mmCIF file of C-alpha atoms in Angstrom:
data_model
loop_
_atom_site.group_PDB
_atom_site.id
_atom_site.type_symbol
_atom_site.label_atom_id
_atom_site.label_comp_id
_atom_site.label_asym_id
_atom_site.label_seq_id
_atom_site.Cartn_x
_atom_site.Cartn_y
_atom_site.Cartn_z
ATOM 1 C CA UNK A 1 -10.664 -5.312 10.475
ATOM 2 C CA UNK A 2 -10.194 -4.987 14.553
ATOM 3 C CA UNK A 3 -7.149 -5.732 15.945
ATOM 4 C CA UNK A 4 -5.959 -5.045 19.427
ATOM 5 C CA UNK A 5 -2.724 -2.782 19.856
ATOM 6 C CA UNK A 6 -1.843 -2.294 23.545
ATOM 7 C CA UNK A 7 -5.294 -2.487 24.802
ATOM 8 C CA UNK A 8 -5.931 0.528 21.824
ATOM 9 C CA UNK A 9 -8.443 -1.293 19.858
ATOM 10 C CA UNK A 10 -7.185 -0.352 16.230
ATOM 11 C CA UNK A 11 -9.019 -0.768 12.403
ATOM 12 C CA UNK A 12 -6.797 -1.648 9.796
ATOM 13 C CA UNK A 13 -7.562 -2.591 6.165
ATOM 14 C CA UNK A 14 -5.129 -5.474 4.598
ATOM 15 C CA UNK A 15 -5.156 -6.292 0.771
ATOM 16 C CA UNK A 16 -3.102 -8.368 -2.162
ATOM 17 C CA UNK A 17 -0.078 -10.484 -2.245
ATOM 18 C CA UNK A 18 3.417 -9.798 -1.982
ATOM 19 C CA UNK A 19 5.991 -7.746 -0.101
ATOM 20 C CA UNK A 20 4.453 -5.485 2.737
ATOM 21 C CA UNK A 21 3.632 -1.727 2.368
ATOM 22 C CA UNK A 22 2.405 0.172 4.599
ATOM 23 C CA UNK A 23 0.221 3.472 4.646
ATOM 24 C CA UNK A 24 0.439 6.082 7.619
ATOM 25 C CA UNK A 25 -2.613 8.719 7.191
ATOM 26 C CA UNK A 26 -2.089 12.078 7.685
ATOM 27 C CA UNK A 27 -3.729 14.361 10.902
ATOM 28 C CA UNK A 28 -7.619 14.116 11.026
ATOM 29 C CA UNK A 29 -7.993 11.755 8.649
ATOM 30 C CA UNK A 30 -8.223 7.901 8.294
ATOM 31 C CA UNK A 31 -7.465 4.594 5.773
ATOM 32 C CA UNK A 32 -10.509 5.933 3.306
ATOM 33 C CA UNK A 33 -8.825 8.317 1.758
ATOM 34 C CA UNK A 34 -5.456 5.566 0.693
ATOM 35 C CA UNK A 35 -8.558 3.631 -1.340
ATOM 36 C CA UNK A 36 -6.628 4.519 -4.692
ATOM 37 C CA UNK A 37 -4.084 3.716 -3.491
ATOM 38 C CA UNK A 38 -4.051 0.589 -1.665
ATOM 39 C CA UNK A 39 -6.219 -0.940 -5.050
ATOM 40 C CA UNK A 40 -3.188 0.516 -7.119
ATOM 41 C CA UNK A 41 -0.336 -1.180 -5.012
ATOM 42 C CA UNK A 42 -2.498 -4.168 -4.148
ATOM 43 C CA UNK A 43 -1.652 -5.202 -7.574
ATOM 44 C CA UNK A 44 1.424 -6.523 -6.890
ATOM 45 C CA UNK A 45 1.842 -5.762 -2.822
ATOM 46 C CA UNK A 46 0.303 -6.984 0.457
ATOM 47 C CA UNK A 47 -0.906 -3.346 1.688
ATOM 48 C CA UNK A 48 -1.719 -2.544 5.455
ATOM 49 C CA UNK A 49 -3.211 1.055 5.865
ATOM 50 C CA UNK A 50 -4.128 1.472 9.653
ATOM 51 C CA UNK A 51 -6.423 4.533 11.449
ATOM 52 C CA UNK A 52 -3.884 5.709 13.533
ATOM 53 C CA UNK A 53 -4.963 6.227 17.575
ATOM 54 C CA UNK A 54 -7.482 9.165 17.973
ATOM 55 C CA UNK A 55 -8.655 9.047 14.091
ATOM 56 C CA UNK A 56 -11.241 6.811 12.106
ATOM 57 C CA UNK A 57 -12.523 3.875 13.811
ATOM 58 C CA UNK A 58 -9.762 3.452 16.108
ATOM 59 C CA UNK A 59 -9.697 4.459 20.029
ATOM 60 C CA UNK A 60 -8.058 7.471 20.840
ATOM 61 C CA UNK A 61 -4.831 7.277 23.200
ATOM 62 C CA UNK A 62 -4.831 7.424 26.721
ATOM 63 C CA UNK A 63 -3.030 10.234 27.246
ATOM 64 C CA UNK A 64 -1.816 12.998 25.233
ATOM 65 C CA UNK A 65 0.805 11.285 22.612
ATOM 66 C CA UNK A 66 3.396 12.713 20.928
ATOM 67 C CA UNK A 67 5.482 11.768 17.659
ATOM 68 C CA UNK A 68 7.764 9.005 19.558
ATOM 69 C CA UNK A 69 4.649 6.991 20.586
ATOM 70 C CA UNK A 70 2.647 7.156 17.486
ATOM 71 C CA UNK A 71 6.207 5.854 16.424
ATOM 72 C CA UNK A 72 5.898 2.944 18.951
ATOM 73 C CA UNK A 73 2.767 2.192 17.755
ATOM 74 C CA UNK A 74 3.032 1.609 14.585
ATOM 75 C CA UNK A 75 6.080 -0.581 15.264
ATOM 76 C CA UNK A 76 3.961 -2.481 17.759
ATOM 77 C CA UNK A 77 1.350 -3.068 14.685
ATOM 78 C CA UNK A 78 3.965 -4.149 12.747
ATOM 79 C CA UNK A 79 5.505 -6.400 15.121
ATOM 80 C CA UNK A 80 1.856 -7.954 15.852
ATOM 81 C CA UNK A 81 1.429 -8.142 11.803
ATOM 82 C CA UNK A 82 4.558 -10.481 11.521
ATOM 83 C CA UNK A 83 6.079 -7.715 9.426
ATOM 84 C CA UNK A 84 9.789 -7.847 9.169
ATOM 85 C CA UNK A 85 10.102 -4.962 6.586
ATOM 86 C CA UNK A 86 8.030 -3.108 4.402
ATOM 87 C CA UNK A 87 7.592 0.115 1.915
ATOM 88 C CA UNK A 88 5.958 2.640 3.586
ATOM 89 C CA UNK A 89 3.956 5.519 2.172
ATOM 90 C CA UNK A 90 2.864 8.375 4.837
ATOM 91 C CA UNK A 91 0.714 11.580 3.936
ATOM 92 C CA UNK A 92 1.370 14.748 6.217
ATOM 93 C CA UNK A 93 1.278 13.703 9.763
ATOM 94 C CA UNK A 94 1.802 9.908 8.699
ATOM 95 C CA UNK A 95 5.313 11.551 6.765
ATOM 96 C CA UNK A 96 6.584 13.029 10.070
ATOM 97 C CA UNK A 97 5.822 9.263 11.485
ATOM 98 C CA UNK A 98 7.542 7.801 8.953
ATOM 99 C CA UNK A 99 10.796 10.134 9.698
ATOM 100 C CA UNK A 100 10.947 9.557 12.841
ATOM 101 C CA UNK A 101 10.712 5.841 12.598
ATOM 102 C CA UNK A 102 13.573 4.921 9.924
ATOM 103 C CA UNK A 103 16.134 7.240 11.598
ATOM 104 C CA UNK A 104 15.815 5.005 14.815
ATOM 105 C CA UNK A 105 18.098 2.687 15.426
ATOM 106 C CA UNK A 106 15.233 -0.638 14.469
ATOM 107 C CA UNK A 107 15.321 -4.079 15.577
ATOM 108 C CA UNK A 108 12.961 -6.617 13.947
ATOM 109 C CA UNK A 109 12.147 -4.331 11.077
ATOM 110 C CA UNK A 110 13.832 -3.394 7.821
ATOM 111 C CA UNK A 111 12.072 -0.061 5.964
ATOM 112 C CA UNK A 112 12.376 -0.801 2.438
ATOM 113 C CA UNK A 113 11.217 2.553 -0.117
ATOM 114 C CA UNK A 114 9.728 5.365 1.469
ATOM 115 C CA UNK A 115 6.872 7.865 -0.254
ATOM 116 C CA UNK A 116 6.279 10.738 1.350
ATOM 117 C CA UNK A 117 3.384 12.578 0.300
ATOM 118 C CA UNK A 118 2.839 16.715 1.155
ATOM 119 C CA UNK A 119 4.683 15.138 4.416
ATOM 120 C CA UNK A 120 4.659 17.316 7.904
ATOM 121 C CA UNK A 121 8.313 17.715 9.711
ATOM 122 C CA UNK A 122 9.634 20.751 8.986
ATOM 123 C CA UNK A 123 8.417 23.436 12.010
ATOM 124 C CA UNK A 124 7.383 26.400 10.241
ATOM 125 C CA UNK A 125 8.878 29.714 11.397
ATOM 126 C CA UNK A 126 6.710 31.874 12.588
ATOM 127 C CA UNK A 127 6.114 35.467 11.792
ATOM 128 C CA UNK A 128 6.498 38.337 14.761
ATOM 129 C CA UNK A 129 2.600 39.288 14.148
ATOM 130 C CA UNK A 130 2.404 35.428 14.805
ATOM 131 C CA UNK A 131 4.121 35.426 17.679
ATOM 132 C CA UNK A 132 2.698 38.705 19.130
ATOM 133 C CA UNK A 133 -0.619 36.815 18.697
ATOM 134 C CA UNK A 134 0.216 33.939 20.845
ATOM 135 C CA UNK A 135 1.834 35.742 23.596
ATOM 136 C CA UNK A 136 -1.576 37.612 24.157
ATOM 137 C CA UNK A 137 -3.550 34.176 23.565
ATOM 138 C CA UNK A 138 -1.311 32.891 26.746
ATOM 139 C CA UNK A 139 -1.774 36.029 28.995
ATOM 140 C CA UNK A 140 -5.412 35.898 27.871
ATOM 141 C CA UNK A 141 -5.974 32.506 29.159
ATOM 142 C CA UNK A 142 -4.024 32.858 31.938
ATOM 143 C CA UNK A 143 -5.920 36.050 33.095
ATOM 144 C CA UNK A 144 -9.358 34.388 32.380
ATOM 145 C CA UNK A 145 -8.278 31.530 34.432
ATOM 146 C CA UNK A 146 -8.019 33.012 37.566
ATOM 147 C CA UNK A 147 -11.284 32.406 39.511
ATOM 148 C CA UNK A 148 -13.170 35.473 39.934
ATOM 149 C CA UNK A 149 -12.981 36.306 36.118
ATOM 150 C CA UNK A 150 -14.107 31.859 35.619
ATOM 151 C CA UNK A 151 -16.923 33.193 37.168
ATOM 152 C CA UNK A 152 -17.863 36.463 35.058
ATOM 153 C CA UNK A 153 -16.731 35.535 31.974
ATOM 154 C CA UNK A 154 -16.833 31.553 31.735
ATOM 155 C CA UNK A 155 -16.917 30.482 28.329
ATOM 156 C CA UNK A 156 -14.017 33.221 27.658
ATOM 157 C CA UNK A 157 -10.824 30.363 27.076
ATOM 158 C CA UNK A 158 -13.383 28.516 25.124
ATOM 159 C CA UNK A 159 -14.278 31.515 22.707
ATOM 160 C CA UNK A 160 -10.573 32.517 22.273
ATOM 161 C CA UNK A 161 -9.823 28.848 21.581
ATOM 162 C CA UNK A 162 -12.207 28.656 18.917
ATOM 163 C CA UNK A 163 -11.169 32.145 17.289
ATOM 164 C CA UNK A 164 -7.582 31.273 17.440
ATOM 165 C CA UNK A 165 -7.285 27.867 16.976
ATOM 166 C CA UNK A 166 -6.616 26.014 14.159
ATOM 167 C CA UNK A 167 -9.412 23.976 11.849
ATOM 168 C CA UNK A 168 -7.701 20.858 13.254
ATOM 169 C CA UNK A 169 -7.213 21.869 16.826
ATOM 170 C CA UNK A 170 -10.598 23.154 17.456
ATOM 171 C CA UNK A 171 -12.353 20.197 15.845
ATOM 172 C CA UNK A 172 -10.229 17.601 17.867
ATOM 173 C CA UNK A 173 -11.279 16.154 21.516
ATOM 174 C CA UNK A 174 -9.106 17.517 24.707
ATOM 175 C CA UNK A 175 -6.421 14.730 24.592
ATOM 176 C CA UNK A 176 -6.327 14.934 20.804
ATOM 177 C CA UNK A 177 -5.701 18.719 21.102
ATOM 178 C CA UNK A 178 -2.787 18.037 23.693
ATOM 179 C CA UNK A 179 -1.365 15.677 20.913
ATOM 180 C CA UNK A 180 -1.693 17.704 18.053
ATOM 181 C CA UNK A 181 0.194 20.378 19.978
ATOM 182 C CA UNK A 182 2.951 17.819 21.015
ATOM 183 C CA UNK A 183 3.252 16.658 17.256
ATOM 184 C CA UNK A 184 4.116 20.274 15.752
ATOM 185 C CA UNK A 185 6.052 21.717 18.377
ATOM 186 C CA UNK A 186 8.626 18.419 16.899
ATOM 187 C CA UNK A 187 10.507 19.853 14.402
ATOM 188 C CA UNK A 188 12.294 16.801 12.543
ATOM 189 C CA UNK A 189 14.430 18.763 10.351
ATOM 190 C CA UNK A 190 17.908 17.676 11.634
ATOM 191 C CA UNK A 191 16.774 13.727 10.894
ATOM 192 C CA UNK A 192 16.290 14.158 7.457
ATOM 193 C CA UNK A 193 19.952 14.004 6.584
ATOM 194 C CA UNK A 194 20.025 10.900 8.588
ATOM 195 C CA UNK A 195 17.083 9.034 6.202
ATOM 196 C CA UNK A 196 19.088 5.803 4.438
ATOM 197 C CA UNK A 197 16.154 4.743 2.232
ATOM 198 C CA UNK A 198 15.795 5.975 -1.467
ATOM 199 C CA UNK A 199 12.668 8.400 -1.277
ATOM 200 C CA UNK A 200 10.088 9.649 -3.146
ATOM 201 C CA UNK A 201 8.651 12.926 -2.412
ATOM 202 C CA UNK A 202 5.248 13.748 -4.233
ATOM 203 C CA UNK A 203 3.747 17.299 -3.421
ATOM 204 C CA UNK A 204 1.112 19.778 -4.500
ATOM 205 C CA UNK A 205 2.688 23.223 -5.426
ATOM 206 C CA UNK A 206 -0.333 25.114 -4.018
ATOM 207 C CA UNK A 207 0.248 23.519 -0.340
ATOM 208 C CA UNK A 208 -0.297 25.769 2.178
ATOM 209 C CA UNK A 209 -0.282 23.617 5.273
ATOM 210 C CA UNK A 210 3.460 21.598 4.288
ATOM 211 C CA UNK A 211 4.311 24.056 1.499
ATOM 212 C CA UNK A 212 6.275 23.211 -1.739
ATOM 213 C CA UNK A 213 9.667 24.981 0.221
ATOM 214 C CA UNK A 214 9.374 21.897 2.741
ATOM 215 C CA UNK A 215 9.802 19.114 -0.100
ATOM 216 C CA UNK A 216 12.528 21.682 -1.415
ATOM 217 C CA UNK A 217 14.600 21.184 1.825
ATOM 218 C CA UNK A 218 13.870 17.682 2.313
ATOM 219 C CA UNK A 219 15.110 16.998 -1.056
ATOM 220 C CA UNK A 220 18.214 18.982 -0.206
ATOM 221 C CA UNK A 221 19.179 17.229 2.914
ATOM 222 C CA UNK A 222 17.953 13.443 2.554
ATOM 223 C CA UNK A 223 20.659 11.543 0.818
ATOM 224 C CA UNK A 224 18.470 9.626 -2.001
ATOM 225 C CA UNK A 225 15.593 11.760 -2.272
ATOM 226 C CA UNK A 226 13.630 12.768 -5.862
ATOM 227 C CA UNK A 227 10.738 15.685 -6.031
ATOM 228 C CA UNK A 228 7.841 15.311 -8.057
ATOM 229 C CA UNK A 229 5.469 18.403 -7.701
ATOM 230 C CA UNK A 230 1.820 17.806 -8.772
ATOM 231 C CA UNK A 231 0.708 21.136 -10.310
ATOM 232 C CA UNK A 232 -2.368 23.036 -9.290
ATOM 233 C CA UNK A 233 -2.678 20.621 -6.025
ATOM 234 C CA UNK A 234 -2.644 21.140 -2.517
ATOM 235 C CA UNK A 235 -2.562 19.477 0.434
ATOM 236 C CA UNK A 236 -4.165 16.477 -0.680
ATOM 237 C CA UNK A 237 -2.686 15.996 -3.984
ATOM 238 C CA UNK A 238 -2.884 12.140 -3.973
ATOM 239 C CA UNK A 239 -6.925 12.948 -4.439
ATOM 240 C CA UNK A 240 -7.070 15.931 -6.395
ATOM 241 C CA UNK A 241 -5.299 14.211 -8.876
ATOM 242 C CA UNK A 242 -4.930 10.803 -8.679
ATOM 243 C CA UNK A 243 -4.358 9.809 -12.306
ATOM 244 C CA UNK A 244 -1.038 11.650 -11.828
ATOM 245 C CA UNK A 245 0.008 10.511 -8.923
ATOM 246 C CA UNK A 246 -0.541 6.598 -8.964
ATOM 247 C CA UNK A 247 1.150 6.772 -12.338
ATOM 248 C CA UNK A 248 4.107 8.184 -9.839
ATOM 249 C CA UNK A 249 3.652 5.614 -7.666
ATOM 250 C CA UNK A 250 3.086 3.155 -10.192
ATOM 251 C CA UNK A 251 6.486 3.992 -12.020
ATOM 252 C CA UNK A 252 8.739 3.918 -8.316
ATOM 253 C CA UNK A 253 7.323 1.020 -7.057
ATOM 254 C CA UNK A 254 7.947 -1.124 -10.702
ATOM 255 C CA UNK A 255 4.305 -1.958 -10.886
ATOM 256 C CA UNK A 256 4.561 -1.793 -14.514
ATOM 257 C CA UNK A 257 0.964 -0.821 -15.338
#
């Protein structure tokens, strides 16, 4: 379904009966991969998984967003929904929505149980070769800028962009590159301590883009948090092995099948 957000025209899927939950995907993705899911907690729950601005089959942003208005948005979707509170599940980028939104201080909604699922937050510290390699990626592009070398060498910034850049970045339009590089500059550690709601954390142990050391900490430092690591999985553990994990699911959310 279509629905209009703030003159962002947004697709949505909604499905079953009962109290609200809602799914945040996570970066370069969209509401096809939750189809496990939302059939699993439609069961017994009226589930609302959304294509966030920029992904799936919903219009891309204005202007380069960062965490605080994909936070925004999703309240405004939830506000135009009639949804008062909910459960709300979030996979890697929809996670580090998710944080940011239930440590605000919220009027009109309540966040009920929170899943977060190989969830992005924590900034990763980077390495000196790492940061060696950016500094010359920024004097690079600032020296192939300047006009007369636009003119002898002028697909230069594009070439370095596409040998340094990430799988995400370089796939992504120009105003969803400016977002992506808003969203993990954020690092939302120092919220997590601030997180009221019991939550479950569910995370591949082979994750290399939020590795296992990220759920470690976030277990640490939110209040009521629980781990469950799904062996032999990676980023997307909720599809390489779903049996596991919507019998997870299944068990926190008392579906009782």
């Amino acid at each position: 379904m279509i629905i209009d957000i703030n003159g962002i025209k947004t697709n949505y899927i909604k499905e079953g009966d009962g109290e609200a939950v809602v799914l945040l995907h996570g970066w370069g993705s969209n509401i096809k991969l939750f189809t496990g899911i939302i059939k699993l907690l439609s069961k017994k729950y009226t589930v609302y998984a959304l294509d966030m601005p920029g992904f799936g089959e919903s219009d891309e942003p204005k202007e380069a967003w960062n965490v605080d208005n994909y936070v925004d948005f999703v309240l405004d979707f939830l506000k135009k929904m009639n949804i008062s509170s909910a459960h709300l599940l979030g996979h890697s980028f929809g996670g580090r929505v998710i944080i940011k939104m239930v440590t605000r201080k919220l009027e009109g909604f309540k966040p009920l149980k929170l899943m977060l699922v190989d969830s992005a937050g924590i900034k990763p510290k980077k390495s000196l070769k790492q940061k060696a390699k950016i500094r010359v990626y920024k004097i690079s592009k600032g020296i192939f800028s300047l006009k007369p070398m636009k003119k002898l060498f002028p697909n230069a910034i594009e070439n370095m962009r596409k040998k340094n850049g990430s799988a995400d970045y370089n796939a992504a339009s120009p105003i969803m590159r400016a977002c992506l590089v808003k969203v993990v500059n954020e690092d939302l550690t120092h919220l997590l301590s601030q997180i009221k709601q019991s939550t479950l954390l569910i995370w591949g142990d082979k994750d290399t883009a939020t590795p296992l050391s990220d759920a470690q900490l976030m277990e640490k430092l939110i209040p009521d948090a629980g781990l469950v690591v799904v062996k032999g999985s990676g980023h997307y553990s909720f599809i390489e092995q779903p049996v596991f994990v919507h019998r997870v699911i299944a068990s926190y959310m008392n579906l009782g099948v």
